[in-house]
Every structure is written in structure tokens, then in C-alpha cells.
Amino acid sequence: MKSIIVGTAGHIDHGKTALVKALTGIDADRLQEEKRRGITIDLGFAHMELPTANGEILRLGFVDVPGHERFVRNMLAGVGGIDLVLLVIAADESIKPQTREHFDILQLIGVQRGITVLTKSDAVDSETLDVVRMEVEEFLRGTFLESPTASIVAVSSITGAGLLELKRTITDAAAEITQRDSHALARLPIDRVFTMKGFGTVVTGTLISGEIRKEEELEVFPTGRRVRVRGVQVHGQAAESAVAGQRTALNLAGASVEDLARGMTLAPAATFSATRRIDVQLRLLASAPRPLKNRVRIHFHAHAMETVAELKLHGQMQIAPGESAFARITLPEPTLLLPGDRFIIRQFSPVVTIGGGVVLDAAPMKRTAGLLDLLSLLSKANEEEIIQARIMRQGTTGITTAKLVSETSWTREKIGKLVAKALTQGSVVRMGDTYVQGLAVETLKSTLVDRTAQFHKQNPLVGGIGREQLREQVKVPNEIFAAVLDALVRARKLEIEGDILRLPGRGVVMKDDEAESKKKIEDAFFSAGLKVPALPEVLAGLKLDKDRAQKIVTLLLREKALVKISDGLVFHHAALEELRRLILARKTKSSNIDVAQFKELTGVSRKYAIPLLEYLDRERITRRVGDMREIL
Ligand SMILES: Nc1nc2c(ncn2[C@@H]2O[C@H](COP(=O)(O)OP(=O)(O)OP(=O)(O)O)[C@@H](O)[C@H]2O)c(=O)[nH]1
Ligand SMILES: [Mg+2]
């Protein structure tokens, strides 16, 4: 069963609501004030089912919009999700201002299919009807409603003339419409919020993509509130789920009517993020009263939301009526918008529709080099290229699948398929859950090798560069750094020992005086046994400057010839081995030793005894028990 949304459009009093009623039997004017004044103020809804030529059932959800020029903003809130438009033109009045404005909006929003309905055919004679038909054909020339691609049907909602033909035309047109993707991630722009006795909070909207099931957890944008779907209704009947292209009512747990409003959007929890900046492709209507300047305030409408926003043209100071441009729109509040979303802009004052367009990027980056190229690529809609461009612009930072999902609204599966070829070709590399451009990885590899070589050159007395120190220099996420390092080690471009990275075969390069000093330091500690000299004294006796001498000590510590047991207290490892033997030998006599006995056994002063005993504790040769040590 196919579900599509039919919207009305057209000038005030041209018979939109009457037509919906004649088709569906439902009066879409639900407000008291509407009934009293005989005009539509806000969106109205209706539904019906029609059998198609091949015997299937077509489910139609209707969105009836107001024609009054003061309520265009309400019309805009409803027009977002429609698949098929009925452009209503009264035969006794022909084309009027809101016929034009609504039709402009439909084209800017990108509505692809529609039927032009000449209403009130009973109110005119056949000659007049023919004249109006010709005027209308002229008006529609070159647009998506041009005949014979789209039909013009004359009806009377009073006599019922033409209604059967219109129904047939609707089912024919519906057959040409591809059902919205119910496997995509769900998005429901909210157009109504109310409470219902026995149900609690209810929201309605046109489900523009995906599917929403009972018991599902959803996130409210932009507030971030989590809600649970207690119940789903489609066309006034309880259902297990609603799918894209259906007018949908949800009974929600976790939010009251005060927490929700028209313009908010429901989407799967923890999947998307709201944004305040979007890059767009924009078209100024040929009928716009003046050129569009850079940095102007405009009224911005997308889905069911509207706000005042700032518009900045990319690389242009202004555009003339009828022209297109790339632009950045800055919104006052974070909003859930995604590439492909359509929007309308209206002049700040006086308020008239002047243009509209499509969102290209709802996660624009700060760096602007190559921005126009990127936007032109994003506007061409080659999905493989779009994914690659989104990976590429992140450089060596890469981008996770989750972030790609939130940037594109494509599912993980779809993204997986779109990068598959690039992965085999190596133009994209996958590291954990992060995709990185192949070229960026290669650049990173040579940077790491270069930096290591540079380090060797500047620090000949150090065996290699610390892992973290190198990562700090290149500033890439740990996951990517680790993976690239691993690849370099496997390719024998780098060696790693503990936390130290070096070029293969490289290590400390010592000059003669340095080698001599190294030997002197080691000898001094070796011959001292446990009665070690103070380190600064030893270093002072060398011919080297302090800095190089300190590096040699670090080298000896790293080679484990010397061992540091506390601040400023260093021993030769042979002396500590000897100590270990002494202690273990004592165990044959007694399993305990106190500080005095330790001093006697080793001949060291108290100043050394305590740190040495603590060292032995750490090494698990002894264990402190009160004032004593137990030998383990
Ligand atoms: N004679 C005749 N009158 C019609 C026909 N359709 C609608 N009307 C009348 O035209 C008037 C306006 O009809 P609506 O359906 O409310 O017009 P609308 O386009 O919904 O108006 P807005 O929603 O306010 O823009 C009403 O008085 C209707 O009875 C028709 O086919 N023939
Ligand atoms: Mg109406």
C-alpha cells in the first residue's frame, strides 16, 4: 500500500477546503474562527483511500493550507512534506497574487508532481472556462505543472462535476511518485501539539522519512528531550507504526504540551545534532523586488519551523532576481536540518517570499579554503563523492561513522556501501570506527618519520622520541595515531621500544667526550656499592656541560645500568643485586630485619637505609610489618 501526502495551494477563497471536503468528506477547517469567518487560517488535515488502476489501495493524507496572504507562514509550515500538490485556481477569478506566491513556493520547495484544479466550474460558462484554462496553461509553461506532463482538471465542489476525473488523475499521478524512503532515518517535523483526554500529549506531522514504531524512543529537536512513543495513529486509526509519506499522530510519554511546539522535530534518539549554521544553495525569485545583498536578515522557513536568520553570500556581494548562489545561513537557535532539506526565505520587511533553496551542509567547518568547490560538489548529489568529500575535509582527524550519519542522515549500511570502493582503492582508510582520507594517512606517515628523524638530529644523546611527545606535535586522535604508528612499525619505517620511537637501527650517538663521561659516571656508582655519592657531585667532576651530562644520566637510567630509587638517590644496578643477595642470604638465619640490623648488615647510614628498605618493599623482597621488615 502506497502512502502519499497531497497538499492544496492557491489564492484565498478559490475553493481549496471545499475541494478537500468534496473529495474526502472531511472538513479540514477545524477552528471555530475558521468556520465563523469562512476562511482557512491554519493547516487542516484530511485523508482518504483510493483504489488504483492495478487494484491496489492508495492512502492519501491531505494537508489543506490557507490562501490568505497574512497566513502564508502557516501555509509554509504545511507544504514541507507534500508529494503531490493540487494547485487550486477558481474559474471565476483565474490567477491571483497568492496563486503566484504559492506556486513560487512549491517550485522552490522542490515539489515534483501536481495537478492544477480549476474550481467553481459551475460558476462560469464554458467560454470563460476555456479562456481561464488558456491563461493557466500559459502561466504554467516551463514548470513542473506544465501540460501535458501534468493535468488541468475542471471541477465543481458544489455539483460534483469533474471529481471522478480528478480522483483518476490523482491515482495516475500517484503511480509516478516514488514512495518516500521508510528505511531511512525517521524525521517528523511537528505541526500540531495538543492533549487528548485519556491519551495525554499528542503531536502530529507529516513523516518525511523513515518509520516510527510504538514504544520507540525519540529525541525532540532542538531541546534534546527524550520521549517514548506510547501510541501511533495514521489517518485517525491506531497503528503499530507510521511510515514516510503518512500523516502521523503520536501519543508521547515524557513530554507535556508545554515542552513541544510546531517547528520542533522528532528523530531517533542520539543520532543527529542540531545546528545553527548551514551552507545552502539559494535561488532568488525572478519576481523578487530587489537584489539580495550580502549579510541581510531574512525570515527562514523549513519544514514546520520559521525563524529570523542572517544570510551571508559566499564569494559574492549580492545576487540579482532570478540568480542562484551559495550562502551561509546563521540561525538564532540550534535546529535540526540536514542536507537535501528545502527552505524558503522571505524578505524581512515588508514580508514577501523572495527565494529559497536546499541545504547542502548542516555541519560546516571553520576552515573555508576550497569552500565553493566543496559546496558545488555537495550540490551535485553524487553520493559516493559526497561521502569522500566529507571524509577528506577532516584531514588527519578523520570522521566516525556516527558523525557521518548525523551529517548526512544516511544509515550506517548506506555509508558502508558508499565508501566500499574507496576503501579497496585506498583513497579512504578505515581505522577503528573512523574513516580517514588515504592521502592524509600517507602525509601523516611521512610527517611522523620526518619528526622522528628531526628529533634524532637534535637529540643525539636520547634514544628516540616519546610517543606522546610525537602525538602532541601532530595533534591527531589517539586511535588514528596508534593505527598509523602500527603501520609504520610493521613496514619497518619506525621502531618502538616501550614508549620510545626511533628510526630503525638508530639510537644514541655519542661523541668521544660523552662516551668517556658515561663510563666515568657508571664507574663512580659501580665502585661506590651502596655508599653512593651525590649525583650532582659526580656530574660536577665531568668535562661536559650540565645539559649533556643530565642526558647521559637519563641514558644510563634507561639502559638500567643505574637505578633511581628516590629523588636524587641513584644506585648502580649491580649494587642493588648484591643487596638483594645479602637480604635473601639473611633469611636462612631470620625471616625479619629491622632498620638497625639493616644498617649493620649493609654498612649504610640511616639516610640511605630508609629509602633502600622502601625500595625493597616495592620490589617485594621485604614487607613492612610495624617497625620490622619481613623477608619474603
Ligand atoms: N459555486 C461554487 N462555489 C464554491 C466551489 N468551491 C468552493 N466554493 C465556495 O467558495 C468559497 C470559498 O471556499 P473555500 O473552500 O473555503 O476556499 P479556500 O480556498 O479554502 O479559502 P482559504 O482557505 O481561506 O484560502 C465558499 O463559499 C465555497 O462555498 C465550487 O466549486 N463552486
Ligand atoms: Mg480553505
Short mmCIF file of N, CA and C and ligand atoms in Angstrom, two decimals, residues 16-17 29 39-40 64-65, ligand 2:
data_model
loop_
_atom_site.label_atom_id
_atom_site.label_comp_id
_atom_site.label_asym_id
_atom_site.label_seq_id
_atom_site.Cartn_x
_atom_site.Cartn_y
_atom_site.Cartn_z
N LYS A 16 -10.22 25.64 -1.96
CA LYS A 16 -9.33 24.54 -1.57
C LYS A 16 -10.00 23.63 -0.54
N THR A 17 -10.52 24.27 0.52
CA THR A 17 -11.12 23.47 1.59
C THR A 17 -12.37 22.75 1.09
N ASP A 29 -11.30 22.62 7.88
CA ASP A 29 -11.32 23.82 8.73
C ASP A 29 -11.82 23.41 10.10
N ILE A 39 -12.96 31.30 6.26
CA ILE A 39 -11.64 31.21 5.62
C ILE A 39 -10.78 30.25 6.42
N THR A 40 -9.76 29.75 5.75
CA THR A 40 -8.81 28.89 6.46
C THR A 40 -7.73 29.78 7.05
N ASP A 64 -4.37 20.78 3.96
CA ASP A 64 -5.07 21.91 3.35
C ASP A 64 -4.52 23.21 3.94
N VAL A 65 -4.10 24.10 3.05
CA VAL A 65 -3.42 25.30 3.54
C VAL A 65 -4.30 26.54 3.35
MG MG B 2 -9.58 26.90 2.99
#
